[in-house]
GROMACS .gro file of N, CA, C and O in nm:
model
  388
    1MET      N    1   0.084  -0.117   0.000
    1MET     CA    2   0.000   0.000   0.000
    1MET      C    3   0.089   0.124   0.000
    1MET      O    4   0.192   0.127   0.065
    2LEU      N    5   0.046   0.225  -0.072
    2LEU     CA    6   0.115   0.354  -0.078
    2LEU      C    7   0.027   0.462  -0.017
    2LEU      O    8  -0.095   0.461  -0.034
    3VAL      N    9   0.090   0.556   0.051
    3VAL     CA   10   0.022   0.674   0.102
    3VAL      C   11   0.083   0.794   0.030
    3VAL      O   12   0.205   0.807   0.023
    4VAL      N   13  -0.003   0.878  -0.024
    4VAL     CA   14   0.041   0.997  -0.096
    4VAL      C   15  -0.010   1.119  -0.020
    4VAL      O   16  -0.129   1.127   0.012
    5ILE      N   17   0.081   1.212   0.008
    5ILE     CA   18   0.043   1.338   0.070
    5ILE      C   19   0.088   1.448  -0.026
    5ILE      O   20   0.205   1.455  -0.063
    6ALA      N   21  -0.008   1.530  -0.066
    6ALA     CA   22   0.021   1.639  -0.158
    6ALA      C   23  -0.027   1.769  -0.097
    6ALA      O   24  -0.137   1.774  -0.040
    7THR      N   25   0.054   1.873  -0.106
    7THR     CA   26   0.012   2.004  -0.059
    7THR      C   27  -0.012   2.095  -0.178
    7THR      O   28   0.062   2.091  -0.277
    8VAL      N   29  -0.118   2.174  -0.169
    8VAL     CA   30  -0.158   2.264  -0.276
    8VAL      C   31  -0.164   2.405  -0.217
    8VAL      O   32  -0.260   2.438  -0.147
    9PRO      N   33  -0.063   2.489  -0.242
    9PRO     CA   34  -0.062   2.624  -0.186
    9PRO      C   35  -0.149   2.718  -0.269
    9PRO      O   36  -0.114   2.756  -0.381
   10GLY      N   37  -0.264   2.752  -0.217
   10GLY     CA   38  -0.356   2.838  -0.291
   10GLY      C   39  -0.324   2.985  -0.280
   10GLY      O   40  -0.264   3.030  -0.183
   11LYS      N   41  -0.364   3.060  -0.382
   11LYS     CA   42  -0.352   3.206  -0.379
   11LYS      C   43  -0.464   3.262  -0.294
   11LYS      O   44  -0.575   3.209  -0.291
   12PRO      N   45  -0.438   3.373  -0.225
   12PRO     CA   46  -0.545   3.438  -0.149
   12PRO      C   47  -0.665   3.469  -0.239
   12PRO      O   48  -0.649   3.513  -0.353
   13GLY      N   49  -0.783   3.439  -0.189
   13GLY     CA   50  -0.905   3.465  -0.264
   13GLY      C   51  -0.944   3.355  -0.360
   13GLY      O   52  -1.044   3.368  -0.431
   14SER      N   53  -0.869   3.247  -0.364
   14SER     CA   54  -0.899   3.139  -0.459
   14SER      C   55  -0.967   3.019  -0.394
   14SER      O   56  -0.983   2.915  -0.455
   15ARG      N   57  -1.008   3.034  -0.270
   15ARG     CA   58  -1.063   2.922  -0.193
   15ARG      C   59  -1.179   2.852  -0.265
   15ARG      O   60  -1.180   2.730  -0.278
   16GLU      N   61  -1.277   2.927  -0.312
   16GLU     CA   62  -1.394   2.866  -0.374
   16GLU      C   63  -1.357   2.790  -0.501
   16GLU      O   64  -1.407   2.679  -0.525
   17GLN      N   65  -1.272   2.849  -0.584
   17GLN     CA   66  -1.233   2.783  -0.709
   17GLN      C   67  -1.155   2.655  -0.681
   17GLN      O   68  -1.176   2.553  -0.746
   18LEU      N   69  -1.064   2.662  -0.585
   18LEU     CA   70  -0.986   2.543  -0.551
   18LEU      C   71  -1.075   2.435  -0.492
   18LEU      O   72  -1.064   2.318  -0.530
   19GLN      N   73  -1.164   2.472  -0.401
   19GLN     CA   74  -1.252   2.372  -0.340
   19GLN      C   75  -1.335   2.299  -0.445
   19GLN      O   76  -1.348   2.177  -0.439
   20ALA      N   77  -1.388   2.371  -0.541
   20ALA     CA   78  -1.470   2.309  -0.645
   20ALA      C   79  -1.387   2.210  -0.728
   20ALA      O   80  -1.430   2.096  -0.753
   21ALA      N   81  -1.269   2.252  -0.769
   21ALA     CA   82  -1.184   2.164  -0.851
   21ALA      C   83  -1.136   2.043  -0.772
   21ALA      O   84  -1.135   1.931  -0.823
   22LEU      N   85  -1.098   2.064  -0.647
   22LEU     CA   86  -1.049   1.954  -0.564
   22LEU      C   87  -1.161   1.855  -0.535
   22LEU      O   88  -1.140   1.733  -0.539
   23ALA      N   89  -1.281   1.904  -0.506
   23ALA     CA   90  -1.394   1.815  -0.477
   23ALA      C   91  -1.429   1.729  -0.598
   23ALA      O   92  -1.456   1.609  -0.584
   24THR      N   93  -1.426   1.788  -0.716
   24THR     CA   94  -1.457   1.713  -0.839
   24THR      C   95  -1.354   1.602  -0.860
   24THR      O   96  -1.389   1.487  -0.889
   25CYS      N   97  -1.227   1.636  -0.845
   25CYS     CA   98  -1.122   1.537  -0.864
   25CYS      C   99  -1.128   1.428  -0.758
   25CYS      O  100  -1.112   1.309  -0.788
   26ALA      N  101  -1.152   1.465  -0.634
   26ALA     CA  102  -1.157   1.366  -0.525
   26ALA      C  103  -1.269   1.266  -0.549
   26ALA      O  104  -1.248   1.144  -0.533
   27ALA      N  105  -1.387   1.313  -0.588
   27ALA     CA  106  -1.499   1.223  -0.612
   27ALA      C  107  -1.468   1.124  -0.723
   27ALA      O  108  -1.494   1.004  -0.711
   28ALA      N  109  -1.409   1.172  -0.832
   28ALA     CA  110  -1.374   1.083  -0.943
   28ALA      C  111  -1.261   0.988  -0.904
   28ALA      O  112  -1.262   0.870  -0.939
   29SER      N  113  -1.164   1.038  -0.828
   29SER     CA  114  -1.048   0.956  -0.791
   29SER      C  115  -1.087   0.839  -0.700
   29SER      O  116  -1.026   0.732  -0.707
   30ARG      N  117  -1.187   0.859  -0.616
   30ARG     CA  118  -1.231   0.752  -0.527
   30ARG      C  119  -1.284   0.631  -0.604
   30ARG      O  120  -1.292   0.522  -0.548
   31THR      N  121  -1.317   0.650  -0.731
   31THR     CA  122  -1.365   0.537  -0.813
   31THR      C  123  -1.254   0.473  -0.895
   31THR      O  124  -1.278   0.375  -0.964
   32ASP      N  125  -1.133   0.530  -0.890
   32ASP     CA  126  -1.021   0.473  -0.966
   32ASP      C  127  -0.982   0.338  -0.909
   32ASP      O  128  -0.982   0.319  -0.786
   33PRO      N  129  -0.945   0.243  -0.995
   33PRO     CA  130  -0.898   0.113  -0.946
   33PRO      C  131  -0.779   0.130  -0.851
   33PRO      O  132  -0.687   0.207  -0.878
   34GLY      N  133  -0.786   0.061  -0.738
   34GLY     CA  134  -0.676   0.063  -0.643
   34GLY      C  135  -0.680   0.177  -0.542
   34GLY      O  136  -0.597   0.182  -0.452
   35CYS      N  137  -0.777   0.267  -0.555
   35CYS     CA  138  -0.787   0.378  -0.460
   35CYS      C  139  -0.858   0.329  -0.334
   35CYS      O  140  -0.973   0.285  -0.340
   36GLN      N  141  -0.790   0.337  -0.221
   36GLN     CA  142  -0.850   0.300  -0.093
   36GLN      C  143  -0.913   0.420  -0.025
   36GLN      O  144  -1.016   0.407   0.041
   37SER      N  145  -0.851   0.536  -0.039
   37SER     CA  146  -0.907   0.659   0.017
   37SER      C  147  -0.845   0.778  -0.055
   37SER      O  148  -0.734   0.770  -0.107
   38TYR      N  149  -0.920   0.888  -0.057
   38TYR     CA  150  -0.873   1.008  -0.127
   38TYR      C  151  -0.952   1.126  -0.072
   38TYR      O  152  -1.074   1.133  -0.089
   39ALA      N  153  -0.885   1.216  -0.003
   39ALA     CA  154  -0.954   1.331   0.055
   39ALA      C  155  -0.861   1.451   0.059
   39ALA      O  156  -0.739   1.436   0.068
   40PHE      N  157  -0.921   1.570   0.053
   40PHE     CA  158  -0.847   1.695   0.069
   40PHE      C  159  -0.881   1.755   0.205
   40PHE      O  160  -0.993   1.741   0.254
   41TRP      N  161  -0.783   1.822   0.262
   41TRP     CA  162  -0.796   1.883   0.394
   41TRP      C  163  -0.753   2.029   0.384
   41TRP      O  164  -0.658   2.062   0.313
   42THR      N  165  -0.820   2.117   0.457
   42THR     CA  166  -0.788   2.259   0.457
   42THR      C  167  -0.678   2.287   0.559
   42THR      O  168  -0.682   2.239   0.672
   43ASP      N  169  -0.581   2.367   0.518
   43ASP     CA  170  -0.474   2.412   0.607
   43ASP      C  171  -0.535   2.510   0.707
   43ASP      O  172  -0.590   2.614   0.668
   44VAL      N  173  -0.527   2.480   0.836
   44VAL     CA  174  -0.591   2.566   0.938
   44VAL      C  175  -0.519   2.700   0.955
   44VAL      O  176  -0.577   2.794   1.009
   45GLU      N  177  -0.396   2.710   0.909
   45GLU     CA  178  -0.323   2.836   0.919
   45GLU      C  179  -0.331   2.920   0.791
   45GLU      O  180  -0.297   3.037   0.792
   46ASN      N  181  -0.375   2.857   0.681
   46ASN     CA  182  -0.391   2.927   0.553
   46ASN      C  183  -0.510   2.864   0.483
   46ASN      O  184  -0.496   2.763   0.413
   47LEU      N  185  -0.627   2.922   0.502
   47LEU     CA  186  -0.752   2.861   0.453
   47LEU      C  187  -0.760   2.854   0.300
   47LEU      O  188  -0.852   2.792   0.248
   48ASP      N  189  -0.666   2.913   0.230
   48ASP     CA  190  -0.662   2.905   0.084
   48ASP      C  191  -0.579   2.786   0.037
   48ASP      O  192  -0.570   2.762  -0.083
   49SER      N  193  -0.516   2.715   0.128
   49SER     CA  194  -0.427   2.604   0.091
   49SER      C  195  -0.481   2.471   0.142
   49SER      O  196  -0.555   2.467   0.240
   50TYR      N  197  -0.441   2.364   0.073
   50TYR     CA  198  -0.497   2.231   0.101
   50TYR      C  199  -0.388   2.126   0.100
   50TYR      O  200  -0.280   2.146   0.045
   51ALA      N  201  -0.423   2.012   0.156
   51ALA     CA  202  -0.340   1.892   0.145
   51ALA      C  203  -0.432   1.777   0.109
   51ALA      O  204  -0.548   1.773   0.151
   52SER      N  205  -0.381   1.685   0.031
   52SER     CA  206  -0.456   1.562   0.005
   52SER      C  207  -0.382   1.448   0.074
   52SER      O  208  -0.259   1.448   0.084
   53ILE      N  209  -0.461   1.354   0.122
   53ILE     CA  210  -0.407   1.230   0.176
   53ILE      C  211  -0.479   1.119   0.101
   53ILE      O  212  -0.602   1.112   0.103
   54GLU      N  213  -0.399   1.038   0.034
   54GLU     CA  214  -0.454   0.931  -0.052
   54GLU      C  215  -0.387   0.800  -0.015
   54GLU      O  216  -0.270   0.799   0.022
   55THR      N  217  -0.459   0.691  -0.030
   55THR     CA  218  -0.398   0.559  -0.016
   55THR      C  219  -0.432   0.477  -0.140
   55THR      O  220  -0.544   0.480  -0.189
   56TRP      N  221  -0.329   0.406  -0.188
   56TRP     CA  222  -0.339   0.329  -0.312
   56TRP      C  223  -0.288   0.187  -0.290
   56TRP      O  224  -0.193   0.166  -0.214
   57ASP      N  225  -0.347   0.093  -0.360
   57ASP     CA  226  -0.305  -0.047  -0.350
   57ASP      C  227  -0.163  -0.068  -0.402
   57ASP      O  228  -0.089  -0.150  -0.347
   58SER      N  229  -0.127   0.005  -0.509
   58SER     CA  230   0.004  -0.021  -0.571
   58SER      C  231   0.053   0.102  -0.648
   58SER      O  232  -0.025   0.194  -0.677
   59GLN      N  233   0.179   0.099  -0.684
   59GLN     CA  234   0.236   0.205  -0.766
   59GLN      C  235   0.169   0.208  -0.903
   59GLN      O  236   0.146   0.314  -0.960
   60ALA      N  237   0.138   0.092  -0.957
   60ALA     CA  238   0.071   0.086  -1.088
   60ALA      C  239  -0.065   0.156  -1.083
   60ALA      O  240  -0.102   0.228  -1.177
   61ASP      N  241  -0.139   0.137  -0.974
   61ASP     CA  242  -0.269   0.205  -0.960
   61ASP      C  243  -0.250   0.356  -0.950
   61ASP      O  244  -0.324   0.433  -1.012
   62LEU      N  245  -0.151   0.400  -0.874
   62LEU     CA  246  -0.123   0.543  -0.862
   62LEU      C  247  -0.080   0.601  -0.996
   62LEU      O  248  -0.126   0.708  -1.037
   63ASP      N  249   0.006   0.529  -1.068
   63ASP     CA  250   0.051   0.576  -1.200
   63ASP      C  251  -0.067   0.591  -1.295
   63ASP      O  252  -0.076   0.690  -1.370
   64ALA      N  253  -0.159   0.494  -1.294
   64ALA     CA  254  -0.277   0.500  -1.381
   64ALA      C  255  -0.365   0.619  -1.342
   64ALA      O  256  -0.418   0.690  -1.429
   65HIS      N  257  -0.381   0.641  -1.213
   65HIS     CA  258  -0.460   0.755  -1.164
   65HIS      C  259  -0.404   0.887  -1.216
   65HIS      O  260  -0.480   0.975  -1.258
   66MET      N  261  -0.273   0.901  -1.214
   66MET     CA  262  -0.211   1.027  -1.256
   66MET      C  263  -0.232   1.056  -1.405
   66MET      O  264  -0.216   1.170  -1.448
   67LYS      N  265  -0.272   0.955  -1.482
   67LYS     CA  266  -0.296   0.972  -1.626
   67LYS      C  267  -0.444   0.986  -1.661
   67LYS      O  268  -0.479   0.990  -1.778
   68THR      N  269  -0.531   0.997  -1.559
   68THR     CA  270  -0.674   1.004  -1.585
   68THR      C  271  -0.716   1.145  -1.630
   68THR      O  272  -0.649   1.244  -1.597
   69PRO      N  273  -0.827   1.154  -1.700
   69PRO     CA  274  -0.879   1.285  -1.740
   69PRO      C  275  -0.912   1.375  -1.621
   69PRO      O  276  -0.895   1.497  -1.629
   70HIS      N  277  -0.957   1.317  -1.509
   70HIS     CA  278  -0.993   1.403  -1.396
   70HIS      C  279  -0.870   1.464  -1.328
   70HIS      O  280  -0.879   1.575  -1.276
   71VAL      N  281  -0.756   1.398  -1.333
   71VAL     CA  282  -0.634   1.459  -1.280
   71VAL      C  283  -0.587   1.570  -1.375
   71VAL      O  284  -0.549   1.679  -1.331
   72ALA      N  285  -0.594   1.546  -1.505
   72ALA     CA  286  -0.558   1.649  -1.602
   72ALA      C  287  -0.649   1.771  -1.587
   72ALA      O  288  -0.602   1.886  -1.589
   73ALA      N  289  -0.778   1.746  -1.567
   73ALA     CA  290  -0.874   1.856  -1.549
   73ALA      C  291  -0.844   1.933  -1.420
   73ALA      O  292  -0.857   2.056  -1.417
   74LEU      N  293  -0.803   1.863  -1.316
   74LEU     CA  294  -0.768   1.930  -1.191
   74LEU      C  295  -0.653   2.027  -1.212
   74LEU      O  296  -0.661   2.144  -1.174
   75PHE      N  297  -0.545   1.979  -1.274
   75PHE     CA  298  -0.430   2.067  -1.294
   75PHE      C  299  -0.464   2.186  -1.384
   75PHE      O  300  -0.416   2.297  -1.362
   76ALA      N  301  -0.549   2.165  -1.483
   76ALA     CA  302  -0.591   2.276  -1.569
   76ALA      C  303  -0.674   2.377  -1.490
   76ALA      O  304  -0.658   2.498  -1.506
   77ALA      N  305  -0.761   2.328  -1.403
   77ALA     CA  306  -0.853   2.416  -1.329
   77ALA      C  307  -0.782   2.497  -1.220
   77ALA      O  308  -0.821   2.609  -1.191
   78ILE      N  309  -0.679   2.440  -1.159
   78ILE     CA  310  -0.617   2.510  -1.047
   78ILE      C  311  -0.500   2.599  -1.088
   78ILE      O  312  -0.453   2.678  -1.007
   79GLY      N  313  -0.457   2.590  -1.212
   79GLY     CA  314  -0.337   2.660  -1.257
   79GLY      C  315  -0.322   2.803  -1.211
   79GLY      O  316  -0.221   2.841  -1.153
   80GLU      N  317  -0.422   2.886  -1.232
   80GLU     CA  318  -0.412   3.027  -1.197
   80GLU      C  319  -0.446   3.054  -1.050
   80GLU      O  320  -0.434   3.167  -1.003
   81HIS      N  321  -0.485   2.950  -0.976
   81HIS     CA  322  -0.529   2.968  -0.838
   81HIS      C  323  -0.429   2.918  -0.735
   81HIS      O  324  -0.455   2.924  -0.615
   82VAL      N  325  -0.315   2.870  -0.780
   82VAL     CA  326  -0.214   2.822  -0.686
   82VAL      C  327  -0.097   2.919  -0.678
   82VAL      O  328  -0.063   2.986  -0.775
   83ALA      N  329  -0.037   2.924  -0.559
   83ALA     CA  330   0.075   3.014  -0.536
   83ALA      C  331   0.208   2.949  -0.570
   83ALA      O  332   0.312   3.014  -0.567
   84GLY      N  333   0.205   2.823  -0.602
   84GLY     CA  334   0.324   2.747  -0.637
   84GLY      C  335   0.283   2.607  -0.677
   84GLY      O  336   0.167   2.569  -0.663
   85ALA      N  337   0.379   2.532  -0.725
   85ALA     CA  338   0.348   2.395  -0.768
   85ALA      C  339   0.309   2.308  -0.648
   85ALA      O  340   0.369   2.321  -0.541
   86PRO      N  341   0.211   2.221  -0.666
   86PRO     CA  342   0.180   2.125  -0.560
   86PRO      C  343   0.304   2.039  -0.531
   86PRO      O  344   0.382   2.009  -0.620
   87VAL      N  345   0.320   2.004  -0.405
   87VAL     CA  346   0.431   1.918  -0.363
   87VAL      C  347   0.371   1.782  -0.329
   87VAL      O  348   0.282   1.773  -0.244
   88VAL      N  349   0.418   1.678  -0.398
   88VAL     CA  350   0.362   1.544  -0.380
   88VAL      C  351   0.471   1.452  -0.327
   88VAL      O  352   0.580   1.444  -0.385
   89THR      N  353   0.441   1.384  -0.217
   89THR     CA  354   0.534   1.288  -0.158
   89THR      C  355   0.462   1.154  -0.144
   89THR      O  356   0.348   1.150  -0.094
   90THR      N  357   0.526   1.048  -0.189
   90THR     CA  358   0.469   0.913  -0.181
   90THR      C  359   0.544   0.832  -0.079
   90THR      O  360   0.667   0.830  -0.078
   91TYR      N  361   0.469   0.763   0.005
   91TYR     CA  362   0.526   0.681   0.112
   91TYR      C  363   0.482   0.537   0.093
   91TYR      O  364   0.366   0.510   0.062
   92ASP      N  365   0.575   0.446   0.114
   92ASP     CA  366   0.543   0.303   0.117
   92ASP      C  367   0.516   0.269   0.262
   92ASP      O  368   0.591   0.310   0.351
   93VAL      N  369   0.410   0.198   0.286
   93VAL     CA  370   0.375   0.163   0.423
   93VAL      C  371   0.481   0.068   0.478
   93VAL      O  372   0.513  -0.033   0.417
   94ALA      N  373   0.536   0.106   0.591
   94ALA     CA  374   0.639   0.025   0.655
   94ALA      C  375   0.606   0.014   0.803
   94ALA      O  376   0.555   0.108   0.864
   95GLU      N  377   0.637  -0.100   0.857
   95GLU     CA  378   0.615  -0.118   1.000
   95GLU      C  379   0.734  -0.061   1.075
   95GLU      O  380   0.848  -0.094   1.046
   96VAL      N  381   0.706   0.030   1.165
   96VAL     CA  382   0.812   0.091   1.245
   96VAL      C  383   0.795   0.044   1.390
   96VAL      O  384   0.687   0.052   1.447
   97ARG      N  385   0.902  -0.005   1.443
   97ARG     CA  386   0.895  -0.056   1.582
   97ARG      C  387   0.986   0.021   1.672
   97ARG      O  388   1.084   0.072   1.639
   0.00000   0.00000   0.00000
């Protein structure tokens, strides 16, 4: 299983536009093969910025998700509303003792 955490730094005043685009992508992504969970969270210190936390069965499922029309539509929709490029980090689930 993979966990993906992505941060999306929004521009001031872009909250509504970002929320709409993120909600559309999240709903579609939850139906992608291998998606266990997919949600966006609001940054409590900057209400215009978000983070996503996603879990995927495999790297192949995540790779396929990144090539979907809804991910392409997300990046097109948020382009002018972000203050910088989203930062995406992928983690492999590991047992830590």
